[in-house]
Coordinates of C-alpha atoms and ligand atoms in Angstrom, one line a residue:
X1 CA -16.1 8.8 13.5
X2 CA -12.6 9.1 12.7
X3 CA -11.5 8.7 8.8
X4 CA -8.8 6.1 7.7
X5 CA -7.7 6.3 4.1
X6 CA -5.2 4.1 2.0
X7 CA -4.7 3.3 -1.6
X8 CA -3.1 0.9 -3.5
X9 CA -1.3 1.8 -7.3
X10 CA -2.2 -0.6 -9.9
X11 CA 1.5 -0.8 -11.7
X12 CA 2.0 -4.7 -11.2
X13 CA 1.0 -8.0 -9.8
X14 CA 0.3 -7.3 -6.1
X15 CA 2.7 -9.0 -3.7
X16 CA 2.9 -10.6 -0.2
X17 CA 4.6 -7.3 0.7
X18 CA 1.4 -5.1 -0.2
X19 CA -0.9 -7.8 1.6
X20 CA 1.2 -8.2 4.7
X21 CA 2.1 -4.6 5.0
X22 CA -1.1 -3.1 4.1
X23 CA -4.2 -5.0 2.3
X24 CA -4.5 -7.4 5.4
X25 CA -5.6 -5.0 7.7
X26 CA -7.4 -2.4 6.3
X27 CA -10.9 -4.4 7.2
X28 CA -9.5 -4.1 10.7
X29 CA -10.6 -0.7 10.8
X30 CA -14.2 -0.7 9.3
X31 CA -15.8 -1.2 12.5
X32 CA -15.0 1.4 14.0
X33 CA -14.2 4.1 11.6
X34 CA -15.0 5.5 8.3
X35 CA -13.1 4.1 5.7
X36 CA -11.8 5.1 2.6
X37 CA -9.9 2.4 0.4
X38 CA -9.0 3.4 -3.3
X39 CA -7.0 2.2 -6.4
X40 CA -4.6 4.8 -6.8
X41 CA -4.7 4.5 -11.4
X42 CA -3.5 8.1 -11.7
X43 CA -0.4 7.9 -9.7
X44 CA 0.2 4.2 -12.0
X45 CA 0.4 6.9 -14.9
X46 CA 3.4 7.8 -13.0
X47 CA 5.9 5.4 -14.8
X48 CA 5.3 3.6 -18.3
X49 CA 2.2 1.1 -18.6
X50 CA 0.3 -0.4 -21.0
X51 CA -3.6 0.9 -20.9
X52 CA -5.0 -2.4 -20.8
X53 CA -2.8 -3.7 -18.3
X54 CA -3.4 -0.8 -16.2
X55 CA -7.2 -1.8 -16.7
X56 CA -7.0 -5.3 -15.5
X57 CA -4.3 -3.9 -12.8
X58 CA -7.4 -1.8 -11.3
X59 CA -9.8 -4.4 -12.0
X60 CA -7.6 -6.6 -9.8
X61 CA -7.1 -4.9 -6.6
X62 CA -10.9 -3.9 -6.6
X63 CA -11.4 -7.5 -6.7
X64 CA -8.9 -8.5 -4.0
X65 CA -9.8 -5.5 -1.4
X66 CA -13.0 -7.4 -1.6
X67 CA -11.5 -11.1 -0.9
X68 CA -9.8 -9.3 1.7
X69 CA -12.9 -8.8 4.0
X70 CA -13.5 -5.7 3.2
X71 CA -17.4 -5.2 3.3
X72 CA -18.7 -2.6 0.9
X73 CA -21.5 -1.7 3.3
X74 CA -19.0 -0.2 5.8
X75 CA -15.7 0.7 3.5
X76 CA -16.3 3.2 0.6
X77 CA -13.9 1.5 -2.0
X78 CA -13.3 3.4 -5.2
X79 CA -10.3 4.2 -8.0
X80 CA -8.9 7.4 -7.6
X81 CA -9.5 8.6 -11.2
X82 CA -13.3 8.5 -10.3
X83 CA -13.1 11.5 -8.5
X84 CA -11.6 14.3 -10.3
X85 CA -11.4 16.6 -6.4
X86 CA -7.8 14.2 -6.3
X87 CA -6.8 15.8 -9.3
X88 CA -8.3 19.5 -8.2
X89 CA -6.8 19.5 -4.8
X90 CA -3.5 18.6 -6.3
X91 CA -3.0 21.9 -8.5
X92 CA -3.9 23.5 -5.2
X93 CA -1.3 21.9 -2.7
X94 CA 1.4 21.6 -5.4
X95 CA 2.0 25.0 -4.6
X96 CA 2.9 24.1 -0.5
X97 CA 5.7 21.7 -1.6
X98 CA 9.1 22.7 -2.7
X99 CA 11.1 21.0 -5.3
X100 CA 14.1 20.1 -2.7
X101 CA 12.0 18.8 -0.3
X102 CA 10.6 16.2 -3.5
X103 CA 13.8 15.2 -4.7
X104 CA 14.8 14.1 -1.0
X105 CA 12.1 11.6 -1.4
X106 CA 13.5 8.5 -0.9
X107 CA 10.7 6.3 -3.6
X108 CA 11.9 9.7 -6.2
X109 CA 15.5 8.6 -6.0
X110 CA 15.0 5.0 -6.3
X111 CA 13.2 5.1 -9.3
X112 CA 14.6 7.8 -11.3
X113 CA 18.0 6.2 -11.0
X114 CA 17.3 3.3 -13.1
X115 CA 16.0 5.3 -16.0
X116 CA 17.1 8.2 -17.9
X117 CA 16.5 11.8 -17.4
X118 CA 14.6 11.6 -20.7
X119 CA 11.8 9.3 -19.4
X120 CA 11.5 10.7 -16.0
X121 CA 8.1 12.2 -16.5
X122 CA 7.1 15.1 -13.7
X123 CA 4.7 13.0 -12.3
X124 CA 6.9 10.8 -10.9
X125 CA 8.4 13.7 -9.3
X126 CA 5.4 15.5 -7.7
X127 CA 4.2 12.0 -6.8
X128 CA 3.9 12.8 -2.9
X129 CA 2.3 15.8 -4.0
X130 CA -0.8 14.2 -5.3
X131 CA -0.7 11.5 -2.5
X132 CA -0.9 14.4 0.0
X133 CA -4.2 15.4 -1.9
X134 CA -5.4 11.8 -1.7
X135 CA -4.9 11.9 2.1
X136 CA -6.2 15.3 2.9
X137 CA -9.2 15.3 0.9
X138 CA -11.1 12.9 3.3
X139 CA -9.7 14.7 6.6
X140 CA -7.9 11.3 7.1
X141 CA -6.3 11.0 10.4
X142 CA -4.8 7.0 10.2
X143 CA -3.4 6.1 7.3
X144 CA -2.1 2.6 7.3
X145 CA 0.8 2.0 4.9
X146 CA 4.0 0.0 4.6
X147 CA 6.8 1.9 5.6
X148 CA 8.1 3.0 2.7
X149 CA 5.1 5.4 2.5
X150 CA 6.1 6.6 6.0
X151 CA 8.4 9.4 4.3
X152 CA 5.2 10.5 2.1
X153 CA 3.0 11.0 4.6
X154 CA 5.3 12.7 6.7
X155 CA 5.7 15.5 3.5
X156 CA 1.7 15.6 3.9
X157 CA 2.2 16.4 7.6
X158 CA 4.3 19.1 6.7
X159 CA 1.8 20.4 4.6
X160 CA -0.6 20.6 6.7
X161 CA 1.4 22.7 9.0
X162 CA 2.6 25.1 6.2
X163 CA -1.2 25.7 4.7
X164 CA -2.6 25.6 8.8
X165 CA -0.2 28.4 9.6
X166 CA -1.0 30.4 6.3
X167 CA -5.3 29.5 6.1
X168 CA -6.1 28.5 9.8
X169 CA -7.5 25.1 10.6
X170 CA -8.4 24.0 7.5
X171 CA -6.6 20.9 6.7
X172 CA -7.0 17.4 9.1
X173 CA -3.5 16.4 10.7
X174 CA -2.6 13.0 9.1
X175 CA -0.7 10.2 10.8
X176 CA 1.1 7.0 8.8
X177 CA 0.2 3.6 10.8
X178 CA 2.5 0.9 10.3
X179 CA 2.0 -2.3 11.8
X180 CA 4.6 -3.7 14.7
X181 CA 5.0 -7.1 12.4
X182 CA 5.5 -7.1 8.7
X183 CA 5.9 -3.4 7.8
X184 CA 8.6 -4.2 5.3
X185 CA 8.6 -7.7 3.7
X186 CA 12.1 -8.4 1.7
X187 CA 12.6 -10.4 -1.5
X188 CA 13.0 -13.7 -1.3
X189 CA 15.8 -14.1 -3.4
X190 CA 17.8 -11.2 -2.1
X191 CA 16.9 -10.5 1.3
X192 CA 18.1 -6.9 1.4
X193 CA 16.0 -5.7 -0.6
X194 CA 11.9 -5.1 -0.6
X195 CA 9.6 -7.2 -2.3
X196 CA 8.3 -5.2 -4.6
X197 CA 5.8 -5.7 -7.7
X198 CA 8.5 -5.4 -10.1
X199 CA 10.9 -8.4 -9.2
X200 CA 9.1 -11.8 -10.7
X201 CA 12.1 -14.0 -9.0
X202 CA 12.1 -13.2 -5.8
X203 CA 8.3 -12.2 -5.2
X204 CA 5.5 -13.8 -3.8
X205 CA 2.6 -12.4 -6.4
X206 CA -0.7 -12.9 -5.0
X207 CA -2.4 -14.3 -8.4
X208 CA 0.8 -17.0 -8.3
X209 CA -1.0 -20.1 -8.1
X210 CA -0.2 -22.2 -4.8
X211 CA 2.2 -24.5 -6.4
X212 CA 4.2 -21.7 -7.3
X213 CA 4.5 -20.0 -4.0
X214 CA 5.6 -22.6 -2.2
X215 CA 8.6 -23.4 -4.6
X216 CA 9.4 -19.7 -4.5
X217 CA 9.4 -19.7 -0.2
X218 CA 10.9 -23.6 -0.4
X219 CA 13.8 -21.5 -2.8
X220 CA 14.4 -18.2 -0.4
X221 CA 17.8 -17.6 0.3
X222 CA 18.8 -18.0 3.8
X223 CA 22.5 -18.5 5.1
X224 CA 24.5 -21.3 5.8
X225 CA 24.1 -21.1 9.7
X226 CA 21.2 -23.8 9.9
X227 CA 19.8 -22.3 13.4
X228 CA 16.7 -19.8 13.0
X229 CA 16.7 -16.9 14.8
X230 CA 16.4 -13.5 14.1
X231 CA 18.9 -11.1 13.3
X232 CA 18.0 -9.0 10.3
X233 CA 21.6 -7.5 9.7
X234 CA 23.2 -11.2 9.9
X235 CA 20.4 -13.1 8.9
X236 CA 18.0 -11.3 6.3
X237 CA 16.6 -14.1 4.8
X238 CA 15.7 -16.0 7.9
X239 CA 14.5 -13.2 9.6
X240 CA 12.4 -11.9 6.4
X241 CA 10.8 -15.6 6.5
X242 CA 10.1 -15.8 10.4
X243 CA 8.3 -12.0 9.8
X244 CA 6.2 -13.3 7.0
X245 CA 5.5 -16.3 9.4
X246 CA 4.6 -13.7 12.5
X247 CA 3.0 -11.5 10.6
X248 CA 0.6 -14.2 8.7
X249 CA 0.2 -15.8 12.5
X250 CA -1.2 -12.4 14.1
X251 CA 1.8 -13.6 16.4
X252 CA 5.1 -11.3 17.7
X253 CA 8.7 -12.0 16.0
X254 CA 9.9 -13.4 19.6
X255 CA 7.0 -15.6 19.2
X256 CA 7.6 -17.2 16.1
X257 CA 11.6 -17.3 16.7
X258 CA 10.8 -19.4 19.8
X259 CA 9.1 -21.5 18.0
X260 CA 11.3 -22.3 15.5
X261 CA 14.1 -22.6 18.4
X262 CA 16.2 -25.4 18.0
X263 CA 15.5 -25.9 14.4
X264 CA 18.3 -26.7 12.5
X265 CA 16.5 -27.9 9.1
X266 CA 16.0 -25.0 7.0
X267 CA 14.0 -27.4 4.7
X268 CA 11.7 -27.4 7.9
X269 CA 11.5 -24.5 8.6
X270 CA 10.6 -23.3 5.3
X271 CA 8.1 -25.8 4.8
X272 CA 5.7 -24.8 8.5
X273 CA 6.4 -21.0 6.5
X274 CA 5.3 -22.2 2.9
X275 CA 1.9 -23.8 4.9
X276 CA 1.4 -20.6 7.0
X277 CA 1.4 -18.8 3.7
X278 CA -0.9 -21.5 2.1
X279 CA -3.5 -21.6 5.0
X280 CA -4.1 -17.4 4.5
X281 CA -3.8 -17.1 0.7
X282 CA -5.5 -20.0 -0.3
X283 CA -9.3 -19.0 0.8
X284 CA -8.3 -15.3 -0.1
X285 CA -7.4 -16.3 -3.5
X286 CA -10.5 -18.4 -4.4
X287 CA -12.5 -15.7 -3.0
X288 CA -10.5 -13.2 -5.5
X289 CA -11.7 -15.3 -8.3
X290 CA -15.0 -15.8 -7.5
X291 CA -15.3 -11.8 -7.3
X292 CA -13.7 -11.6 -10.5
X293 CA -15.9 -13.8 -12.3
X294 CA -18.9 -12.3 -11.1
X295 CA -17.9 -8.7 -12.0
X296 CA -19.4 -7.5 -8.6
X297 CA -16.6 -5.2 -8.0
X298 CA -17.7 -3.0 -10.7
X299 CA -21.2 -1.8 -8.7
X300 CA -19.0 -1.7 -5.8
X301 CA -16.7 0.7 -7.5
X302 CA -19.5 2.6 -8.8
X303 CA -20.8 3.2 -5.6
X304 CA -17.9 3.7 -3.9
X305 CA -17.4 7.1 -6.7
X306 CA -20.5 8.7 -5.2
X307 CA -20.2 8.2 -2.0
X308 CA -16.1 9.6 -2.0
X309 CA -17.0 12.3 -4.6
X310 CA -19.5 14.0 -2.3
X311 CA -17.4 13.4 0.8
X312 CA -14.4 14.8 -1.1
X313 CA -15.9 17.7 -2.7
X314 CA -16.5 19.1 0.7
X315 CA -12.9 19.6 1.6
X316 CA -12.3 21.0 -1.7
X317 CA -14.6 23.8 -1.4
X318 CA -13.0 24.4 2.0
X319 CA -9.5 24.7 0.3
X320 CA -10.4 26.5 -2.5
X321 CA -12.0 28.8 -0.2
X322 CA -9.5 29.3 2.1
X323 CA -7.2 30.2 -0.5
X324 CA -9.0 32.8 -2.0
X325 CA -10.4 31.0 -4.9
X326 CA -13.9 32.5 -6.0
X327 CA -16.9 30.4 -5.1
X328 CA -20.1 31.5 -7.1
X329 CA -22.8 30.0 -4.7
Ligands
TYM1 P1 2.1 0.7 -3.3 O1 1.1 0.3 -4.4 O2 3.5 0.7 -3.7 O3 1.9 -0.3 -2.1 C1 0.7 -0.6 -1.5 C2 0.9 -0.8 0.0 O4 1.8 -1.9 0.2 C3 2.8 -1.5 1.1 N1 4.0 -2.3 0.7 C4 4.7 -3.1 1.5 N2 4.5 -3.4 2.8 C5 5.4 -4.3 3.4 N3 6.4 -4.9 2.7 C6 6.6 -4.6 1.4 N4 7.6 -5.2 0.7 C7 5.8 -3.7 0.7 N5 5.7 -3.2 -0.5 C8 4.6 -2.3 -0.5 C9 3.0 0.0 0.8 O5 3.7 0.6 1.8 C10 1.6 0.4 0.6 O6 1.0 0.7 1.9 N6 1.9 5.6 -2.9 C11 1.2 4.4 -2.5 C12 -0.2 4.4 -3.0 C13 -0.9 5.6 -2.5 C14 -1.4 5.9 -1.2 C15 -2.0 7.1 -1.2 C16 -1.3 5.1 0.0 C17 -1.3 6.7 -3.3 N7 -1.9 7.6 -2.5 C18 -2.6 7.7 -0.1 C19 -1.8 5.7 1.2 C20 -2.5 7.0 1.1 C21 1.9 3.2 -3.2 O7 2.5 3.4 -4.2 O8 1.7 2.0 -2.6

């Protein structure tokens, strides 16, 4: 059966970003693969955060990959931290990826320009290096991601074919999955940029109670053009609302701008978006708390360790193996 992998870092609130781009649709794949969900803690280490908030950070996605549908039974779900092959595949690969290549990543840049060279830590720098690890160690093959992540995985891929070419077929050929709809969800209160867990004004966090995110859709920006159509380079914020509208609809962008056609009430308009939003989030929430409040993430979690620490142990020994690293048995 074929392996699917993807992870989620616990730095911040989660969005409508991380749900539409990725959370909503890993349980699409349980069925008919094997697959591997985590909480990616260590690579949360890789920018300033408070311990406990970190905690409740993890605690919080566990519970909400849960209210998401995905079903324990079928999905080995786990935190990264747990299973300490991440961390021994990682000394391994660093040595396959080159320091230009790193600081061409686009996610490097971004953050290390709004802080100063002193608090740059070289974990934020070799971050693709331990995502490669976290990818590779399951012999993933789909790994669905928003596309920011695309550039990551496509430094994993590379990899792959450096280490293949030196060790023979050792390591499984990745691929990033984005989906058609909703692979990059923009802020709603500057529409050229991505929602990210770090904005509070113009993000849609998933533990925002109801009330909240409709008065944070009802106050997107838009333009002053009052028609809705889509035209991302013209019309960011209208087009960023009618993706978040497809996307939540299971329905195609040509779809949802037809109909909207002949709209010319952005108050409308924003309204039939704020109760798409509403009708998804609203079971998916109460479901999140009811998982909290019960703790049954924890066994889940626990679990979830043993299963991905044998499975991931495997591909270690074939690594450090292939690289010439004694094995004593
Ligand atoms: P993270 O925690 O930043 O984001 C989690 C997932 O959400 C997607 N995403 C978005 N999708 C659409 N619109 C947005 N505005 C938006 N913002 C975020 C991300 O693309 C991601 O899929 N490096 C990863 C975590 C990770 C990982 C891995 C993922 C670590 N190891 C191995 C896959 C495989 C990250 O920081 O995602």
């Amino acid at each position: 059966m074929e392996r699917i992998l993807s992870g989620i870092k616990p730095t911040g609130q989660l969005t409508l970003g991380n749900y539409i781009g990725a959370l909503r649709h890993f349980k699409d794949f349980q069925d008919n693969g094997e697959v591997f969900i985590f909480i990616a803690d260590l690579h949360a280490l890789t920018l300033p955060i408070d311990p406990e908030v970190l905690r409740q950070n993890s605690r919080d996605i566990a519970a909400f990959y849960l209210a998401s549908g995905l079903d324990p039974k079928k999905a080995t779900i786990f935190l990264q931290s747990t299973v300490s092959a991440h961390s021994e595949l990682n000394s391994i690969v660093q040595n396959y990826l080159y320091m230009g290549e790193l600081s061409r990543m686009t996610q490097f840049k971004d953050k290390s320009a709004k802080m100063n060279d002193k608090e740059i830590g070289l974990g934020l720098f070799a971050y693709p290096v331990l995502m490669a690890a976290d990818i590779l160690l399951y012999d993933a093959k789909t790994v669905p991601v928003g596309e920011d992540q695309l550039q990551h995985i496509e430094l994993a891929r590379d990899l792959v074919h450096r280490f293949n070419h030196k060790y023979g077929d050792i390591l499984v050929m990745p691929q990033g999955k984005v989906n058609k709809v909703g692979a990059r969800i923009m802020s709603l209160s500057d529409p050229t940029k991505k929602m990210s867990k770090s904005d509070p004004k113009g993000d849609i966090f998933l533990k925002d109670d109801m009330k909240t995110i409709r008065k944070k859709i009802m106050s997107a920006v838009t333009d002053m053009e009052a028609l809705v159509y889509y035209d991302p380079v013209n019309k960011p914020g209208v087009s960023n609302l009618l993706t978040i509208y497809a996307a939540l609809n299971d329905i195609t962008i040509e779809e949802a701008a037809k109909h909207f056609e002949g709209c010319t009430r952005y108050g409308d308009f924003k309204k039939e978006v704020a109760d798409t939003v509403e009708r998804e989030l609203a079971p998916f929430k109460a479901r999140y708390e009811e998982i909290i409040a019960s703790g049954e993430y924890l066994d889940v979690l626990k679990e979830g360790a043993k299963k991905a620490n044998a499975i991931a142990n495997v591909t270690l020994k074939r690594v450090q193996n292939a690289v010439g690293l004694l094995t004593l048995e």
